[in-house]
Structure formats: C-alpha cells, structure tokens
XYZ file of C-alpha atoms in Angstrom:
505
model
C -51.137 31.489 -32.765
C -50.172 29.214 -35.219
C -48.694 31.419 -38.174
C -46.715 33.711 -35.025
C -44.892 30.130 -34.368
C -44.480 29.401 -37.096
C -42.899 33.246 -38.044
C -40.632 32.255 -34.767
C -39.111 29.387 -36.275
C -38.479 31.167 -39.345
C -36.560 34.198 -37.117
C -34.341 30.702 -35.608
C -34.285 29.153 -38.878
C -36.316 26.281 -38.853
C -38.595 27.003 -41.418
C -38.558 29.526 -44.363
C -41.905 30.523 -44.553
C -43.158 31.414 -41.107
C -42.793 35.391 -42.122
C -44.220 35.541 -45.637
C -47.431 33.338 -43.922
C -46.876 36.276 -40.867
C -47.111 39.308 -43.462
C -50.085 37.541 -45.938
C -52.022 37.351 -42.624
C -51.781 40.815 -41.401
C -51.648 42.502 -44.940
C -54.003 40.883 -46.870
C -56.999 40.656 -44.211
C -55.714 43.665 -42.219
C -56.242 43.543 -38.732
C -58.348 40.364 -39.717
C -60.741 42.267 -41.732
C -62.305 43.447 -38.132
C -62.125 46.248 -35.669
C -60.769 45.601 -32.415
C -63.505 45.981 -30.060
C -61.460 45.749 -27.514
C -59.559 49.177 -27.954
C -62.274 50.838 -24.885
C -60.918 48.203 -22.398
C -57.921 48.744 -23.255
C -57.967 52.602 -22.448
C -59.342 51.704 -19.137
C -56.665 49.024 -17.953
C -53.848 51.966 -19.135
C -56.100 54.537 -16.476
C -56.340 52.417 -13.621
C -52.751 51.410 -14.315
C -50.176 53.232 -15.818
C -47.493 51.338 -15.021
C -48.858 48.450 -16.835
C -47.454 47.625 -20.078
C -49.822 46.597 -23.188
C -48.979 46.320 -25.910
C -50.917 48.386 -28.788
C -53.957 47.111 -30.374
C -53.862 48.775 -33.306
C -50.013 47.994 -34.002
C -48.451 47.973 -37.423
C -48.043 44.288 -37.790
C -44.747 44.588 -39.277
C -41.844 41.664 -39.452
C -39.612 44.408 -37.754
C -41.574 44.899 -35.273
C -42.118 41.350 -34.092
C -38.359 40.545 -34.755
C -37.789 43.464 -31.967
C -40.085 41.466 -29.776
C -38.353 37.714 -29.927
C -34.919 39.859 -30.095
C -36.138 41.751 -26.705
C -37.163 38.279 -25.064
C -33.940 36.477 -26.171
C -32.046 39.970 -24.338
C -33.995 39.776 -21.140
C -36.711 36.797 -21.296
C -40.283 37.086 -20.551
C -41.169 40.881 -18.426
C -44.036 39.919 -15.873
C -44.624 43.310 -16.085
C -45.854 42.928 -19.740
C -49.676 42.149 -18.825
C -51.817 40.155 -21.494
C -55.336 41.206 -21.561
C -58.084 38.474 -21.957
C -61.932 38.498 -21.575
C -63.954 36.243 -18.887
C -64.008 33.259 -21.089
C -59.995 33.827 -21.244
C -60.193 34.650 -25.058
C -57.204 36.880 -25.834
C -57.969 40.398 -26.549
C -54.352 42.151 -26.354
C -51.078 40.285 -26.642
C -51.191 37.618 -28.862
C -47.690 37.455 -30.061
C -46.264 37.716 -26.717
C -48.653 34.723 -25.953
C -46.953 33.107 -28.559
C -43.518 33.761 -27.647
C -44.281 32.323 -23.985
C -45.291 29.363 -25.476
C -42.398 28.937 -27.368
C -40.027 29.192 -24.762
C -42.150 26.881 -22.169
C -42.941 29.844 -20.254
C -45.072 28.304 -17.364
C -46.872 31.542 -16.374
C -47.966 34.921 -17.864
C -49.333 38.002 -15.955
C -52.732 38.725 -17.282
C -55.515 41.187 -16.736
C -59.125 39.638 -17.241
C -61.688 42.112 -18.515
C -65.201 41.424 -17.105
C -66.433 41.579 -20.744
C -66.880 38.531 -23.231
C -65.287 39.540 -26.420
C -66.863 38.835 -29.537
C -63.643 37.159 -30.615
C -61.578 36.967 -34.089
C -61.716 33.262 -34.255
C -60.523 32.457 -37.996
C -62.080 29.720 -39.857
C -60.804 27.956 -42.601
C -63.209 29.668 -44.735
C -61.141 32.762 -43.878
C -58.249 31.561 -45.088
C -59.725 30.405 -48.227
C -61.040 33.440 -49.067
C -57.977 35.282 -48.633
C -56.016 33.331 -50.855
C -53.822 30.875 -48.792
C -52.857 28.236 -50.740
C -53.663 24.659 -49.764
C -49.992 24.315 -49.091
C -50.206 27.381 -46.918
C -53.219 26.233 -44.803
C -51.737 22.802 -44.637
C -48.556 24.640 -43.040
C -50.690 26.116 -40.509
C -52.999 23.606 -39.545
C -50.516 21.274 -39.119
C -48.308 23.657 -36.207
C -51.652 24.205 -34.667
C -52.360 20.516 -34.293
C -48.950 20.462 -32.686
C -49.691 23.535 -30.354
C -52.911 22.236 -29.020
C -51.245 18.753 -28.832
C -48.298 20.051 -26.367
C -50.774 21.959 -24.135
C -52.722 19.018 -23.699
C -49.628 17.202 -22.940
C -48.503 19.923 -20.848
C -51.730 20.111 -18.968
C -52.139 16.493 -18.394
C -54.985 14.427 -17.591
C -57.403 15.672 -15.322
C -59.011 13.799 -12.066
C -61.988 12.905 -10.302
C -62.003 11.904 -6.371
C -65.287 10.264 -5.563
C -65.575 10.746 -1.783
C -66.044 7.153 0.721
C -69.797 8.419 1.183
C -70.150 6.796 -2.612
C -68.688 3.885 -2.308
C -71.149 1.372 -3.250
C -71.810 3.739 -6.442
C -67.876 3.875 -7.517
C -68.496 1.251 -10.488
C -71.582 3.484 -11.227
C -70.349 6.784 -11.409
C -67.148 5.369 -12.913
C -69.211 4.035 -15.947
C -71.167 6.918 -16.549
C -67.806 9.067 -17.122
C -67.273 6.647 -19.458
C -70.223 7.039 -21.204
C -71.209 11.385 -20.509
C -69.194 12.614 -23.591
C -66.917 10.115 -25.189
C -65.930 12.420 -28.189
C -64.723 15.278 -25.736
C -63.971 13.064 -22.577
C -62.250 9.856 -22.018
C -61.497 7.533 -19.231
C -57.995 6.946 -18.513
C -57.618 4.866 -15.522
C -58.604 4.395 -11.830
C -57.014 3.624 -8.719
C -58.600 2.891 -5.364
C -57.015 4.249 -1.794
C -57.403 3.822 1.567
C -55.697 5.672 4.164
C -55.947 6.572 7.878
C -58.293 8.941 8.555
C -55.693 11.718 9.672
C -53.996 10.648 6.089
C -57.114 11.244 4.155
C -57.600 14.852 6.217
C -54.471 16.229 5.114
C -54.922 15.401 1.552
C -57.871 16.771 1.297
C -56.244 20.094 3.161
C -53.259 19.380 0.563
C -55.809 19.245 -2.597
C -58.003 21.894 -1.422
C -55.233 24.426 -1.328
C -55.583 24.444 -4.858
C -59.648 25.517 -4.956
C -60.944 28.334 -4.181
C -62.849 26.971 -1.578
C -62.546 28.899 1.901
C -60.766 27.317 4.996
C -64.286 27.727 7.207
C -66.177 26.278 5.129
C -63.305 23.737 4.087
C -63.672 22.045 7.461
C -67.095 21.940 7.625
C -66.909 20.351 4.647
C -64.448 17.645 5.159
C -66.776 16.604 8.668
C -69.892 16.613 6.390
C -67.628 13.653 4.028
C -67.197 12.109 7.033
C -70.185 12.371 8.470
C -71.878 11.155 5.340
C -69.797 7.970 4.812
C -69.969 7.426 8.189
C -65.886 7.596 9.136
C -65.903 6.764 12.939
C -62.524 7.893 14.592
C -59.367 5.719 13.931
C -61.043 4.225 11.465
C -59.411 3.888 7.615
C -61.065 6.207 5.121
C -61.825 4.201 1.272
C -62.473 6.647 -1.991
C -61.338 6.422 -5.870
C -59.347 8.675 -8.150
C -60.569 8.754 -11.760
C -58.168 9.827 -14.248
C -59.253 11.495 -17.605
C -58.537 12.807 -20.329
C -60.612 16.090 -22.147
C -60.195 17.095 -25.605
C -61.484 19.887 -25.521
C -61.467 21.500 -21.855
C -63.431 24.896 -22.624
C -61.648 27.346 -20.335
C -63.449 30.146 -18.527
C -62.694 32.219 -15.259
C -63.381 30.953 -11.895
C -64.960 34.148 -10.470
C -64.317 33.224 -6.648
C -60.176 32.703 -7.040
C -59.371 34.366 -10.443
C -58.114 30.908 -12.021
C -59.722 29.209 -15.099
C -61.828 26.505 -15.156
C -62.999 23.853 -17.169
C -66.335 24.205 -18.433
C -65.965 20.441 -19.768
C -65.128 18.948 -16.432
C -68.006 21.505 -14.267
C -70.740 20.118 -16.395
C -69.802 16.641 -16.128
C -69.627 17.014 -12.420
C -73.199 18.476 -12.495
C -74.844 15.934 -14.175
C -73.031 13.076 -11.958
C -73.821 15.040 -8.554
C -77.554 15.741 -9.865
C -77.746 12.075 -10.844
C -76.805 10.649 -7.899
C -77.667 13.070 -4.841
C -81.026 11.991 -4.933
C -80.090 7.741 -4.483
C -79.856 8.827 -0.769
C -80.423 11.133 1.573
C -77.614 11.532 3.453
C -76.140 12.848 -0.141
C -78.262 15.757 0.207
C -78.176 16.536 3.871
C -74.805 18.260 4.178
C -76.052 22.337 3.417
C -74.835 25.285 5.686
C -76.855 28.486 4.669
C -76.112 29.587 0.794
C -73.313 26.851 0.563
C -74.231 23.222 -0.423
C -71.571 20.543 0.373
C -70.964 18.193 -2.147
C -70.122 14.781 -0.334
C -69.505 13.023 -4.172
C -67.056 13.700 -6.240
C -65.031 16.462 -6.191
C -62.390 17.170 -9.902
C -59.406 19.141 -10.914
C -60.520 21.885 -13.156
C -56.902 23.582 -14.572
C -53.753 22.643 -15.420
C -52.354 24.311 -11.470
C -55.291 21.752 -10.007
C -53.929 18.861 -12.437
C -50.014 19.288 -11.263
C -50.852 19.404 -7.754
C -53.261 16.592 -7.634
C -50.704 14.468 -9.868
C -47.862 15.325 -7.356
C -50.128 14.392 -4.735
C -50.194 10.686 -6.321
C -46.772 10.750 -6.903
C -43.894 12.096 -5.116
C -42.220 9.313 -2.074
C -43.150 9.589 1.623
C -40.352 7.568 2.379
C -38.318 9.374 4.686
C -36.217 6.187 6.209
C -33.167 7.653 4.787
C -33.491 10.848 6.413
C -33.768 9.182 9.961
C -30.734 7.039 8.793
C -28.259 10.012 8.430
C -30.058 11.313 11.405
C -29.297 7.636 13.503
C -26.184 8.846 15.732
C -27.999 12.533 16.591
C -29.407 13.704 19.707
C -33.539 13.923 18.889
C -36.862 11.982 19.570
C -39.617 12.381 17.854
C -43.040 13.375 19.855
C -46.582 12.565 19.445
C -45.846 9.337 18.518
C -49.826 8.289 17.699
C -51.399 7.344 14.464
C -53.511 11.243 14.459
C -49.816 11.902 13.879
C -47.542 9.740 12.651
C -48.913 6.254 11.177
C -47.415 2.954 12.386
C -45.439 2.175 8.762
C -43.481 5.799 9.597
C -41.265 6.588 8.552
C -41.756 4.529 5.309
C -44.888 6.870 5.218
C -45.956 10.078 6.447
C -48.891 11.791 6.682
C -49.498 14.687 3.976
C -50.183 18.446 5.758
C -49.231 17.305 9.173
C -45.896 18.502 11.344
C -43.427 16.217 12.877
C -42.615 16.694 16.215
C -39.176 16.411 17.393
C -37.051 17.414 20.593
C -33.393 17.320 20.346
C -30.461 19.067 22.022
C -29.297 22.929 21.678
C -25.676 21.517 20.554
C -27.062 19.306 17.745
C -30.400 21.304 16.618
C -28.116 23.236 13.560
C -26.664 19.805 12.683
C -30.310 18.087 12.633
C -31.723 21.241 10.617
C -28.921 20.689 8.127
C -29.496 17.394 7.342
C -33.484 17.614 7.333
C -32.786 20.687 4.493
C -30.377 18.810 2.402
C -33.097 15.809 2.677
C -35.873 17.303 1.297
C -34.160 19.252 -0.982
C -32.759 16.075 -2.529
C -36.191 14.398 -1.914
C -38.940 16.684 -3.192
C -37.989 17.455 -6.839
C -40.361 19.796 -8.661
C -40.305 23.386 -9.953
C -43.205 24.559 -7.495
C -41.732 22.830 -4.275
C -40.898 25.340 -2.002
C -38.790 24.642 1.216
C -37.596 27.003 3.943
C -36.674 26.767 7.376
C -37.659 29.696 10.485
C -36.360 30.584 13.839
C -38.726 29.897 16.804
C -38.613 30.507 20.368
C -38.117 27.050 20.955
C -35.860 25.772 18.078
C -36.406 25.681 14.184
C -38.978 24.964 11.943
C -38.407 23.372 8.324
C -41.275 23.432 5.989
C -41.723 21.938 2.710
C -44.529 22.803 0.641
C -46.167 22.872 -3.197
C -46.844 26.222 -4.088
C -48.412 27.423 -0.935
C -49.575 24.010 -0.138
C -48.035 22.631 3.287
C -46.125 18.721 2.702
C -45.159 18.517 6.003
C -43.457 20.545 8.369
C -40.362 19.422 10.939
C -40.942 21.287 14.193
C -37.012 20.729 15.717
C -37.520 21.955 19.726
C -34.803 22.364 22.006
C -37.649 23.732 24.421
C -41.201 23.672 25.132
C -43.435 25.677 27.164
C -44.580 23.945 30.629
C -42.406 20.913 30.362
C -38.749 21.943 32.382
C -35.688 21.577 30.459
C -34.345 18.661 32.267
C -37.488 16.653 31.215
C -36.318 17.193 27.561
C -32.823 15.748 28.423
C -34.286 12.948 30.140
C -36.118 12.220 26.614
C -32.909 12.020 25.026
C -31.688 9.726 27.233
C -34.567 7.267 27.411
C -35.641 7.680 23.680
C -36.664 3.843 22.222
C -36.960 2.378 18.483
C -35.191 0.899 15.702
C -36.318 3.060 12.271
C -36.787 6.594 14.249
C -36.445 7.132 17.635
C -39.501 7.776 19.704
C -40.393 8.222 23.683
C -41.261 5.519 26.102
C -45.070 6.034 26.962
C -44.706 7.352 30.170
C -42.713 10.373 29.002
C -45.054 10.099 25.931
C -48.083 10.935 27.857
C -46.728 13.639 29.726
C -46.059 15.712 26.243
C -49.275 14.614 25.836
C -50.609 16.285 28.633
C -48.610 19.385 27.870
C -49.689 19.959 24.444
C -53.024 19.642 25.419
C -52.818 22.617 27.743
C -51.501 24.928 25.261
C -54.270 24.120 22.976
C -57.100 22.053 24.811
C -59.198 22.051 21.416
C -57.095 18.903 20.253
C -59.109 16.201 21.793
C -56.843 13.681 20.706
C -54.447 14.264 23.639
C -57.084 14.314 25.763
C -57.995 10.430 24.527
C -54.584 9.728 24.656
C -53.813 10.416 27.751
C -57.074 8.809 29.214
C -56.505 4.975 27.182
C -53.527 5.206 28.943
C -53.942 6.755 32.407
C -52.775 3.732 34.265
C -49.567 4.190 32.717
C -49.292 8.077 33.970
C -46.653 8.842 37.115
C -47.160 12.314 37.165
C -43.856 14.050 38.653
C -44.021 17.745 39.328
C -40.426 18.311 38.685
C -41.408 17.492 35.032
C -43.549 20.837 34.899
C -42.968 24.327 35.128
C -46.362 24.920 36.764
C -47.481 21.592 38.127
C -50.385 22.941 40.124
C -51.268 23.976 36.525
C -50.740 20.327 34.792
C -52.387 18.238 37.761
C -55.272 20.573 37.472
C -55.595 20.145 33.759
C -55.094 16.190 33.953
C -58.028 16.064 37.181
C -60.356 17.530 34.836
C -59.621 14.942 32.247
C -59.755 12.390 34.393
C -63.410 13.923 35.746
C -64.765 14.088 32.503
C -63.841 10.550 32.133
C -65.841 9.304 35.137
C -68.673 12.355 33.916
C -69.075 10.320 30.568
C -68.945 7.033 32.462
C -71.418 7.740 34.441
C -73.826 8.789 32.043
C -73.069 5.779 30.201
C -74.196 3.856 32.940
C-alpha cells in the first residue's frame, strides 16, 4: 500500500522515487516471492459473475500498466463496478492498487466481494525488504508513507464509543476504569459524557443507533423493553446512561457475518470481558434471554468506521428547529400530539430523534409549508450521508430526513385525516395557541387524540391521554365522520378505566 502511494505521487509529481521503489518491489521479489493462492477464488467470483470486473492476479506489474489505471480514474473516477476481492478477516486478495488509488482520492466506499476463505496473506516484513536489497533510505521512504496511511485512516475513522445502558448505573465509574485499564497499549480512553433524556428521547436513539447494527427490528424491541425493564424506567420517567469515547490503535478488522460489515475484533473482546465481568454483580443483568438470543442490558459499542460516523452525528448535529417555526410564524398549521411521548416541553429548541411531527395545515398553504420545511433541513442537516426527501400522501405530504437509512425525524404536513371531518381541521387553525410553535387547545387536542387511537389502538399513550384528561372532553359528533364509531371507542376507554379502578380497589 505504501510503495503504490507513494508510485502515485511520483505519476503527480510529488516525489521522484515512488516508481523505481514500485518496479524494485515487483521485479526483484516477483509477485512477492509467493504464489497467489487466491487465483481458485478468483475463477469462481468470474463464474458466478461475469459481469464483475477483477482485476488479474497474475498481472504484469508494469509502470504502464498502473499509469493506465490512475490515468483511467482521473478520466472517469472510481467504477463501482470494479469489485475488490478480500477474505473474511478483510485481508486483500485482488485489487490492491485500486485500493490504493481509492485511498488517495478519499474515496469513502469501495464495492467488494468477501471470500469465505482466510487467506494466508503476503504481509511483508521488514526482514523482506532487507533481504531484497532496499536501502535504508528506501525502507525509511516507505515506512514513513505508511505511518502516514495508517495515521489518516485512524483519523478518518475516528474514535470509537461505548454506551453503558441506565441498568449500570451505579457501575459507570467501574466499568469506565476498567476500559482504562483492559489494554492500554492498543486502547485508550478519550473522554466521557453523561445524558439524560426523556424516555421517548432515549427510544429513538437507540432506534437511531441501532440502524447501524445488524441487530433485527423484533428482537430490537424486545431488547430496548429488557433495558428498561432492567434499570427499572417507569413511564414518563427520564432515562440516565454514559457514552465512553475511545480511541484503538490497532482495531483488528474482520467480517460481521450477520450484516456483511466489518468489525472490530479489538472493541468485541473488550466488550466480552466487561459484560462477563459484570453480568454476574446482579441478576437482573442476566435475566433478559429470549430463546438462542441473549440481551445484553450493559454496554453496547460502535464496531466500524459507518457505526463511528453515525454514533458521532448522533452527539452532534442541532435539534434546534426554532428557526424553522420562525419562517413558518405567519402560515396556516398546528402542530398535533402535542405530549412529551411526542414532542418534549423545550420543543422546538429540541426534538426527539426517530419520531414524526405532526402537523395540520391548510390545502392553500401545505406547498408553501413543505417548501420551507425542505429548504430548512437542507440548510440544517449538513453531512454527506444525510438524506432528505419529501412524498405525496392521501392526506398531505411527508418530509423525511434521515442518515443513511436511519430516520431523524419525519414532518407529517396533513390537510386531512381519516375520521376527524374537514371542518374540525379548520376549526384547529383557527383556535391554534402558543408562542414558539403553534399547538391545539386541549379540548381539540384530545379529540385527535381519540382519533389516532382508533386507527391504531396499539398506541396506549392516547389512550392515557385521553383518560388524565377526560373531564376536559366535550365530545361533538359533528367533529367525526363516524361518531357512533368514536363514542364507542372512547366508552370503552372510559370502561377500562373504571375496570382497572375497580380492581384497584
């Protein structure tokens, strides 16, 4: 890797020795002095796909050759199509200069086919070079770019993080030593910070940071109730945990079988040994198991450099949207589901991460609204994976900015809504309240409530809702499309009320 940089900065002009160090290399030990024992797999990628482009192993390593390659990459830049073959502990097999070039130019990404094989490798040692005849001039050269290569994809990378769960708490100073103290050569402590958010706030992180696992969404949630469960997080109730920032030397990549991604070997042993060491201080550490999957209620840790971004982003980027719902001051909308499982009482100085915001407004000023909201968060959430769209509905337009396919939050503009009459929806308009962001009176509040709770009685949080406040609910048929429907749907909340009462009693 090394002596193909530095042969690339000799093609720009930046050094004068990059190709003579390029040709010694190749001509001197030949194709290292080994066979490339990887020639087999590469016949069978080239079967199952022909269409595939790999580049040959047993290549003349010639100057030309590898001029025609930067020349073809300054013509038309890097060819996904151009696949880079690697074995299950991501050593490179097939494509090493191309790997080179990509790193050269920043290239983020590269298409790659894994080979369920572990290749025996060409790693060269400095004896190698030695007894080749480099010069100690020559070696100095090389060592020195690859210092500077493995130095910008740690820096590229970044630091890696562990979140130790609110289940832990009393252990945080613990566990947080013992990083400290697992492999200090290969691992080093960085920094901490300490959160606590609302427990709809801490859901949709976890959603948020999950996305970025391989972990799937069944067993996700049953996960995420078992933190709770263990820590004992009671409903509207603020959840505490600890990020860990660190730093690893030496990360020891491998493939994460379940998602196809690599994986820290560094970081999964460490883990181990703290979730060993500490499952066994309590019980309800070691309660949370479903069948063949055991969930950790500890720690959980970013394991790549796509896990490191998106948890750094996530401690990062602004929730403020107060400037948003300035330009949005003189327009016809109200925002619904005005509750803290929804939107928290600082909004909208702060929203909640993987959640959708609510919000009627009028046919005449939805394109306006969906303008604005677009040019917001295009302006607001800067960063090469952010991806932001909007989408027709039946009932208005959708805007949704997310991370990769991670969901940030989602603006759910409605000019309509199933059950409620249209008339209601002007009569939120009109009678819309607030300072910051404008937001319904309760009494319209908790018939959306009871609305939304229809089309999807699972959310028992409208069901709460509306009971905490049913002395505040003057239910008006004219309100409803089906109001036989809606009474009988708010009697049976208001029977399981006196039900639970009852039994209380």
């Amino acid at each position: 890797m090394a002596v193909r940089c530095l042969a690339i900065e000799n093609y720009y002009g930046l050094n004068e020795f990059g190709f003579e160090l390029y040709k010694k290399m190749h001509t001197v030990g030949g194709n290292y002095g080994q066979i490339n024992k990887a020639e087999d797999y590469y016949k069978q990628s080239r079967k199952r796909n022909k269409n595939i482009k790999i580049g040959l192993i047993r290549e003349d390593h010639s100057v030309e050759q590898f001029k025609k390659l930067i020349e073809s990459f300054d013509e038309s830049g890097y060819d996904p199509a151009s696949v880079i073959m690697c074995d299950m502990n991501l050593l490179n097999i097939n494509g090493s200069h191309r790997i080179a070039l990509a790193y050269y130019r920043g290239q983020e990404f590269i298409t790659s086919e894994i080979q369920r094989y572990i290749f025996p490798g060409r790693r060269l040692k400095l004896d190698w070079f030695w007894e080749n005849g480099f010069s100690d001039r020559e070696i100095l050269q090389i060592r020195s770019k690859q210092e500077e290569i493995i130095h910008t994809c740690k820096e590229r990378t970044g630091n890696y993080y562990c979140l130790l769960y609110p289940a832990g708490e009393k252990y945080f100073d613990e566990i947080q030593r013992d990083i400290g103290l697992y492999d200090p050569e290969n691992i080093q402590l960085i920094g901490t910070q300490d959160f606590e958010l609302e427990l709809a706030d801490f859901v949709g992180s976890i959603k948020f940071i999950y996305k970025f696992d391989s972990i799937l969404p069944h067993n996700l949630e049953r996960k995420i109730s078992y933190i709770l469960r263990a820590a004992e997080i009671k409903p509207g109730s603020k959840v505490k945990f600890r990020v860990i920032a660190i730093n690893i030397g030496n990360p020891l990549y491998r493939l994460k079988k379940d998602n196809g991604l690599s994986e820290s070997i560094a970081m999964v042993r460490m883990k181990q040994s703290l979730r060993e060491r500490y499952k066994v201080k309590e019980e309800r550490f070691t309660k949370q198991f479903k069948n063949d999957y055991a969930h950790d209620v500890l720690i959980h840790s970013t394991d790549n450099y796509i896990s490191n971004v998106a948890f750094r982003y996530w401690m990062s980027f602004s929730r403020d949207l107060t400037r948003l719902f300035k330009r949005l001051e003189k327009k016809d909308y109200v925002i619904v589901e005005n509750g803290i499982e929804k939107i928290p009482n600082n909004f909208p100085t702060w929203f909640y991460l993987n959640e959708d915001i609510d919000i009627f407004t009028s046919k005449k000023d939805l394109h306006e609204i969906s303008s604005l909201i677009l040019e917001f968060c295009k302006n607001h959430f800067v960063h090469p994976w952010i991806n932001i769209y909007s989408e027709k509905t039946d009932n208005g337009e959708r805007i949704w900015v997310k991370l990769r396919e991670s969901m940030i939050v989602m603006f759910d503009l409605m000019t309509s809504f199933p059950e409620i009459n249209e008339k209601f929806i002007g009569s939120c308009l009109k009678n819309r309240i607030g300072d910051c962001f404008y937001h319904l009176p309760l009494k319209q509040e908790l018939v959306v409530r009871l609305v939304k709770y229809i089309s999807n009685n699972t959310k028992e949080y409208h069901a709460d809702y509306i009971r905490n406040n049913i002395s505040c609910f003057a239910f008006d048929e004219n309100n409803f499309t089906d109001s036989k429907k809606a009474k009988h749907y708010l009697q049976s909340l208001l029977n399981q009320d006196g039900a639970a009462e009852k039994n209380n009693n």
